[in-house]
PDB file of C-alpha atoms in Angstrom:
ATOM      1  CA  MET A   1      14.133   4.569   6.090  1.00  0.00           C
ATOM      2  CA  GLU A   2      14.883   2.254   3.167  1.00  0.00           C
ATOM      3  CA  HIS A   3      11.480   2.948   1.619  1.00  0.00           C
ATOM      4  CA  TYR A   4      12.062   6.725   1.856  1.00  0.00           C
ATOM      5  CA  LEU A   5      15.502   6.399   0.277  1.00  0.00           C
ATOM      6  CA  ILE A   6      14.109   4.401  -2.649  1.00  0.00           C
ATOM      7  CA  MET A   7      11.037   6.573  -3.228  1.00  0.00           C
ATOM      8  CA  HIS A   8      12.676   9.969  -2.794  1.00  0.00           C
ATOM      9  CA  CYS A   9      16.397   9.509  -3.447  1.00  0.00           C
ATOM     10  CA  SER A  10      16.776   6.957  -6.250  1.00  0.00           C
ATOM     11  CA  PRO A  11      18.369   9.468  -8.674  1.00  0.00           C
ATOM     12  CA  THR A  12      20.968  10.340  -6.030  1.00  0.00           C
ATOM     13  CA  LEU A  13      21.587   6.695  -5.149  1.00  0.00           C
ATOM     14  CA  ALA A  14      22.031   6.026  -8.884  1.00  0.00           C
ATOM     15  CA  SER A  15      24.433   8.990  -9.159  1.00  0.00           C
ATOM     16  CA  LEU A  16      22.163  10.753 -11.674  1.00  0.00           C
ATOM     17  CA  LYS A  17      21.616  13.732  -9.392  1.00  0.00           C
ATOM     18  CA  ALA A  18      23.638  15.469  -6.664  1.00  0.00           C
ATOM     19  CA  ALA A  19      20.967  15.330  -3.970  1.00  0.00           C
ATOM     20  CA  ASN A  20      17.429  14.731  -2.853  1.00  0.00           C
ATOM     21  CA  MET A  21      15.576  15.428   0.357  1.00  0.00           C
ATOM     22  CA  PHE A  22      12.533  14.105   2.156  1.00  0.00           C
ATOM     23  CA  ARG A  23      10.501  14.609   5.296  1.00  0.00           C
ATOM     24  CA  PHE A  24      11.072  11.869   7.864  1.00  0.00           C
ATOM     25  CA  VAL A  25       8.743  11.404  10.841  1.00  0.00           C
ATOM     26  CA  TYR A  26      10.307  10.096  14.055  1.00  0.00           C
ATOM     27  CA  THR A  27       9.161   9.496  17.620  1.00  0.00           C
ATOM     28  CA  ALA A  28      12.338  10.456  19.505  1.00  0.00           C
ATOM     29  CA  ALA A  29      15.434  12.500  18.667  1.00  0.00           C
ATOM     30  CA  GLU A  30      17.592   9.501  19.567  1.00  0.00           C
ATOM     31  CA  GLU A  31      15.780   7.447  16.938  1.00  0.00           C
ATOM     32  CA  LEU A  32      16.476  10.073  14.265  1.00  0.00           C
ATOM     33  CA  ASP A  33      20.127  10.357  15.284  1.00  0.00           C
ATOM     34  CA  ALA A  34      20.516   6.575  15.211  1.00  0.00           C
ATOM     35  CA  TYR A  35      19.017   6.325  11.704  1.00  0.00           C
ATOM     36  CA  VAL A  36      21.200   9.122  10.332  1.00  0.00           C
ATOM     37  CA  THR A  37      24.347   7.676  11.936  1.00  0.00           C
ATOM     38  CA  GLU A  38      23.589   4.142  10.728  1.00  0.00           C
ATOM     39  CA  TRP A  39      22.848   5.195   7.163  1.00  0.00           C
ATOM     40  CA  ASN A  40      25.875   7.468   6.978  1.00  0.00           C
ATOM     41  CA  GLN A  41      28.055   4.533   8.016  1.00  0.00           C
ATOM     42  CA  ARG A  42      26.421   2.258   5.478  1.00  0.00           C
ATOM     43  CA  LEU A  43      26.473   4.702   2.559  1.00  0.00           C
ATOM     44  CA  SER A  44      29.786   6.467   3.145  1.00  0.00           C
ATOM     45  CA  GLY A  45      31.738   3.907   1.118  1.00  0.00           C
ATOM     46  CA  LYS A  46      29.460   4.645  -1.826  1.00  0.00           C
ATOM     47  CA  GLY A  47      30.002   8.417  -1.667  1.00  0.00           C
ATOM     48  CA  VAL A  48      26.570   9.241  -0.238  1.00  0.00           C
ATOM     49  CA  LYS A  49      25.896  11.283   2.901  1.00  0.00           C
ATOM     50  CA  ILE A  50      22.771  12.072   4.900  1.00  0.00           C
ATOM     51  CA  CYS A  51      22.218  15.046   7.164  1.00  0.00           C
ATOM     52  CA  VAL A  52      19.345  16.689   8.977  1.00  0.00           C
ATOM     53  CA  LEU A  53      18.653  20.060   7.383  1.00  0.00           C
ATOM     54  CA  HIS A  54      15.837  21.075   9.686  1.00  0.00           C
ATOM     55  CA  LYS A  55      13.780  19.636  12.527  1.00  0.00           C
ATOM     56  CA  MET A  56      10.145  20.331  13.166  1.00  0.00           C
ATOM     57  CA  ASP A  57       7.823  18.717  15.716  1.00  0.00           C
ATOM     58  CA  HIS A  58       8.751  15.005  15.373  1.00  0.00           C
ATOM     59  CA  ALA A  59       9.662  15.434  11.723  1.00  0.00           C
ATOM     60  CA  ALA A  60      12.957  16.195  10.062  1.00  0.00           C
ATOM     61  CA  LEU A  61      13.957  17.305   6.607  1.00  0.00           C
ATOM     62  CA  LEU A  62      16.668  14.835   5.601  1.00  0.00           C
ATOM     63  CA  TYR A  63      19.154  15.720   2.889  1.00  0.00           C
ATOM     64  CA  VAL A  64      20.793  12.878   0.967  1.00  0.00           C
ATOM     65  CA  TYR A  65      23.689  13.951  -1.211  1.00  0.00           C
ATOM     66  CA  ARG A  66      26.837  13.059  -3.109  1.00  0.00           C
ATOM     67  CA  GLU A  67      29.495  15.535  -2.063  1.00  0.00           C
ATOM     68  CA  LYS A  68      31.454  15.367  -5.337  1.00  0.00           C
ATOM     69  CA  LEU A  69      28.363  16.011  -7.468  1.00  0.00           C
ATOM     70  CA  LEU A  70      27.167  18.757  -5.138  1.00  0.00           C
ATOM     71  CA  LYS A  71      30.579  20.440  -5.283  1.00  0.00           C
ATOM     72  CA  ARG A  72      30.389  20.343  -9.098  1.00  0.00           C
ATOM     73  CA  ASP A  73      26.881  21.842  -9.053  1.00  0.00           C
ATOM     74  CA  LEU A  74      27.820  24.622  -6.640  1.00  0.00           C
ATOM     75  CA  GLU A  75      30.833  25.508  -8.832  1.00  0.00           C
ATOM     76  CA  ARG A  76      28.736  26.035 -11.982  1.00  0.00           C
ATOM     77  CA  ASP A  77      28.890  29.416 -13.681  1.00  0.00           C
ATOM     78  CA  GLY A  78      27.017  32.105 -11.780  1.00  0.00           C
ATOM     79  CA  VAL A  79      26.153  30.000  -8.729  1.00  0.00           C
ATOM     80  CA  ALA A  80      28.737  31.485  -6.331  1.00  0.00           C
ATOM     81  CA  LEU A  81      27.733  35.016  -7.271  1.00  0.00           C
ATOM     82  CA  PHE A  82      24.054  34.158  -6.781  1.00  0.00           C
ATOM     83  CA  MET A  83      24.754  32.505  -3.405  1.00  0.00           C
ATOM     84  CA  GLU A  84      26.552  35.644  -2.192  1.00  0.00           C
ATOM     85  CA  GLN A  85      23.126  37.329  -2.049  1.00  0.00           C
ATOM     86  CA  TYR A  86      22.252  34.911   0.750  1.00  0.00           C
ATOM     87  CA  GLN A  87      25.621  35.286   2.531  1.00  0.00           C
ATOM     88  CA  TYR A  88      26.867  31.794   1.644  1.00  0.00           C
ATOM     89  CA  PRO A  89      30.563  31.504   2.454  1.00  0.00           C
ATOM     90  CA  LYS A  90      33.140  30.675  -0.142  1.00  0.00           C
ATOM     91  CA  GLY A  91      34.518  27.397   1.089  1.00  0.00           C
ATOM     92  CA  THR A  92      33.664  23.742   1.242  1.00  0.00           C
ATOM     93  CA  VAL A  93      30.441  21.890   0.579  1.00  0.00           C
ATOM     94  CA  ASP A  94      30.166  21.382   4.356  1.00  0.00           C
ATOM     95  CA  ASP A  95      30.381  25.163   4.863  1.00  0.00           C
ATOM     96  CA  ALA A  96      27.571  25.692   2.368  1.00  0.00           C
ATOM     97  CA  ILE A  97      25.376  23.039   3.996  1.00  0.00           C
ATOM     98  CA  ARG A  98      25.983  24.558   7.453  1.00  0.00           C
ATOM     99  CA  HIS A  99      24.844  27.926   6.102  1.00  0.00           C
ATOM    100  CA  LEU A 100      21.773  26.340   4.519  1.00  0.00           C
ATOM    101  CA  LYS A 101      20.859  24.826   7.899  1.00  0.00           C
ATOM    102  CA  LYS A 102      21.329  28.260   9.470  1.00  0.00           C
ATOM    103  CA  ARG A 103      18.978  29.762   6.851  1.00  0.00           C
ATOM    104  CA  PHE A 104      16.313  27.233   7.889  1.00  0.00           C
ATOM    105  CA  GLU A 105      16.807  28.092  11.569  1.00  0.00           C
ATOM    106  CA  GLU A 106      16.713  31.857  11.126  1.00  0.00           C
ATOM    107  CA  SER A 107      13.570  32.155   9.037  1.00  0.00           C
ATOM    108  CA  ASP A 108      10.043  30.860   8.831  1.00  0.00           C
ATOM    109  CA  ALA A 109      10.341  31.099   5.054  1.00  0.00           C
ATOM    110  CA  PHE A 110      11.728  28.221   3.010  1.00  0.00           C
ATOM    111  CA  PRO A 111      15.179  29.061   1.581  1.00  0.00           C
ATOM    112  CA  HIS A 112      14.434  28.694  -2.125  1.00  0.00           C
ATOM    113  CA  GLU A 113      18.096  28.657  -3.079  1.00  0.00           C
ATOM    114  CA  ILE A 114      17.960  25.082  -1.794  1.00  0.00           C
ATOM    115  CA  GLY A 115      17.202  24.165  -5.400  1.00  0.00           C
ATOM    116  CA  LEU A 116      20.900  24.634  -6.132  1.00  0.00           C
ATOM    117  CA  PHE A 117      21.667  22.051  -3.432  1.00  0.00           C
ATOM    118  CA  LEU A 118      19.277  19.667  -5.196  1.00  0.00           C
ATOM    119  CA  GLY A 119      20.869  20.014  -8.621  1.00  0.00           C
ATOM    120  CA  TYR A 120      18.300  22.378 -10.124  1.00  0.00           C
ATOM    121  CA  PRO A 121      19.614  24.704 -12.835  1.00  0.00           C
ATOM    122  CA  LEU A 122      20.420  28.251 -11.700  1.00  0.00           C
ATOM    123  CA  GLY A 123      17.945  29.686 -14.230  1.00  0.00           C
ATOM    124  CA  ASP A 124      15.102  27.663 -12.716  1.00  0.00           C
ATOM    125  CA  VAL A 125      16.005  28.689  -9.159  1.00  0.00           C
ATOM    126  CA  LYS A 126      16.188  32.352 -10.179  1.00  0.00           C
ATOM    127  CA  GLY A 127      12.944  32.027 -12.127  1.00  0.00           C
ATOM    128  CA  PHE A 128      11.147  30.475  -9.168  1.00  0.00           C
ATOM    129  CA  ILE A 129      12.306  33.207  -6.799  1.00  0.00           C
ATOM    130  CA  LYS A 130      11.564  36.051  -9.244  1.00  0.00           C
ATOM    131  CA  ASN A 131       8.093  34.716 -10.122  1.00  0.00           C
ATOM    132  CA  LYS A 132       7.261  33.532  -6.583  1.00  0.00           C
ATOM    133  CA  GLY A 133       6.640  30.037  -7.931  1.00  0.00           C
ATOM    134  CA  ARG A 134       4.185  31.168 -10.611  1.00  0.00           C
ATOM    135  CA  HIS A 135       4.378  31.345 -14.418  1.00  0.00           C
ATOM    136  CA  CYS A 136       6.645  28.328 -14.926  1.00  0.00           C
ATOM    137  CA  LEU A 137       6.962  26.690 -18.349  1.00  0.00           C
ATOM    138  CA  CYS A 138       6.316  23.252 -16.876  1.00  0.00           C
ATOM    139  CA  CYS A 139       6.478  21.417 -13.594  1.00  0.00           C
ATOM    140  CA  GLY A 140       7.910  18.065 -12.549  1.00  0.00           C
ATOM    141  CA  TYR A 141      10.548  17.438  -9.908  1.00  0.00           C
ATOM    142  CA  TRP A 142      10.807  21.229  -9.739  1.00  0.00           C
ATOM    143  CA  LYS A 143       9.238  24.202 -11.512  1.00  0.00           C
ATOM    144  CA  VAL A 144      10.974  24.873 -14.812  1.00  0.00           C
ATOM    145  CA  TYR A 145      11.611  28.378 -16.124  1.00  0.00           C
ATOM    146  CA  CYS A 146      14.102  27.628 -18.905  1.00  0.00           C
ATOM    147  CA  ASN A 147      15.118  24.675 -21.114  1.00  0.00           C
ATOM    148  CA  ALA A 148      11.749  22.954 -20.694  1.00  0.00           C
ATOM    149  CA  CYS A 149      12.256  20.176 -23.269  1.00  0.00           C
ATOM    150  CA  GLU A 150      15.678  19.202 -21.941  1.00  0.00           C
ATOM    151  CA  THR A 151      14.438  19.285 -18.347  1.00  0.00           C
ATOM    152  CA  MET A 152      11.352  17.175 -19.125  1.00  0.00           C
ATOM    153  CA  ARG A 153      13.667  14.478 -20.548  1.00  0.00           C
ATOM    154  CA  LEU A 154      15.660  14.648 -17.318  1.00  0.00           C
ATOM    155  CA  PHE A 155      12.448  14.290 -15.277  1.00  0.00           C
ATOM    156  CA  GLU A 156      11.569  11.184 -17.304  1.00  0.00           C
ATOM    157  CA  LYS A 157      15.006   9.753 -16.539  1.00  0.00           C
ATOM    158  CA  PHE A 158      14.536  10.411 -12.797  1.00  0.00           C
ATOM    159  CA  SER A 159      11.065   8.828 -12.823  1.00  0.00           C
ATOM    160  CA  LYS A 160      12.311   5.765 -14.686  1.00  0.00           C
ATOM    161  CA  CYS A 161      15.147   5.423 -12.181  1.00  0.00           C
ATOM    162  CA  ARG A 162      12.712   5.617  -9.252  1.00  0.00           C
ATOM    163  CA  ASP A 163      10.379   3.070 -10.857  1.00  0.00           C
ATOM    164  CA  VAL A 164      13.202   0.623 -11.573  1.00  0.00           C
ATOM    165  CA  TYR A 165      14.659   1.038  -8.079  1.00  0.00           C
ATOM    166  CA  LYS A 166      11.220   0.597  -6.497  1.00  0.00           C
ATOM    167  CA  HIS A 167      10.607  -2.593  -8.494  1.00  0.00           C
ATOM    168  CA  LEU A 168      14.033  -4.021  -7.656  1.00  0.00           C
ATOM    169  CA  PHE A 169      13.684  -3.080  -3.978  1.00  0.00           C
ATOM    170  CA  GLU A 170      10.230  -4.694  -3.747  1.00  0.00           C
ATOM    171  CA  ASN A 171      11.769  -7.843  -5.231  1.00  0.00           C
ATOM    172  CA  GLY A 172      14.536  -8.114  -2.649  1.00  0.00           C
ATOM    173  CA  THR A 173      17.399  -5.931  -3.875  1.00  0.00           C
ATOM    174  CA  SER A 174      18.796  -3.921  -0.954  1.00  0.00           C
ATOM    175  CA  VAL A 175      19.378  -0.169  -0.878  1.00  0.00           C
ATOM    176  CA  MET A 176      23.098  -0.898  -0.600  1.00  0.00           C
ATOM    177  CA  GLN A 177      23.016  -3.016  -3.740  1.00  0.00           C
ATOM    178  CA  LEU A 178      21.123  -0.277  -5.566  1.00  0.00           C
ATOM    179  CA  THR A 179      23.499   2.498  -4.511  1.00  0.00           C
ATOM    180  CA  VAL A 180      26.134   3.173  -7.146  1.00  0.00           C
ATOM    181  CA  ALA A 181      29.683   3.510  -5.809  1.00  0.00           C
ATOM    182  CA  ALA A 182      31.328   6.915  -6.175  1.00  0.00           C
TER     183      ALA A 182
END
């Protein structure tokens, strides 16, 4: 689990980004539950939470997030109105995440509004949906449909963070030491 957190969630651990997600393979549901419970206990004092967004056959989509940053992102101009299209409730971050989980359960299609839960700009999420993932200006951590130069600088920052965290982790620094307090 530590390796996954470093490789896929460094920007969230560093408080540069509201959230990340990754696919986690497990052998038994109890194992998955134990990992999620353990890491939530360990990271809660740092303002980081982990939840299972969706389970597949012995694999789960894990969502690692900072509630305060996610709340800020979901309150950005235009986001609530956009989310209404997908019947997201007006309420708490937990309410929004519950609805996102429901969207995974109710459809075989990937809920592309998840980009908003990962800190992607609204314009990029709308652009991805409108263009069905084609015709982007550039691609990195997500497909970019507006503000390409600014977003590429942000991608560089995320990559540098991951590289630094990976190096420090490989040299003995723990995930807990690398996780910035809220």
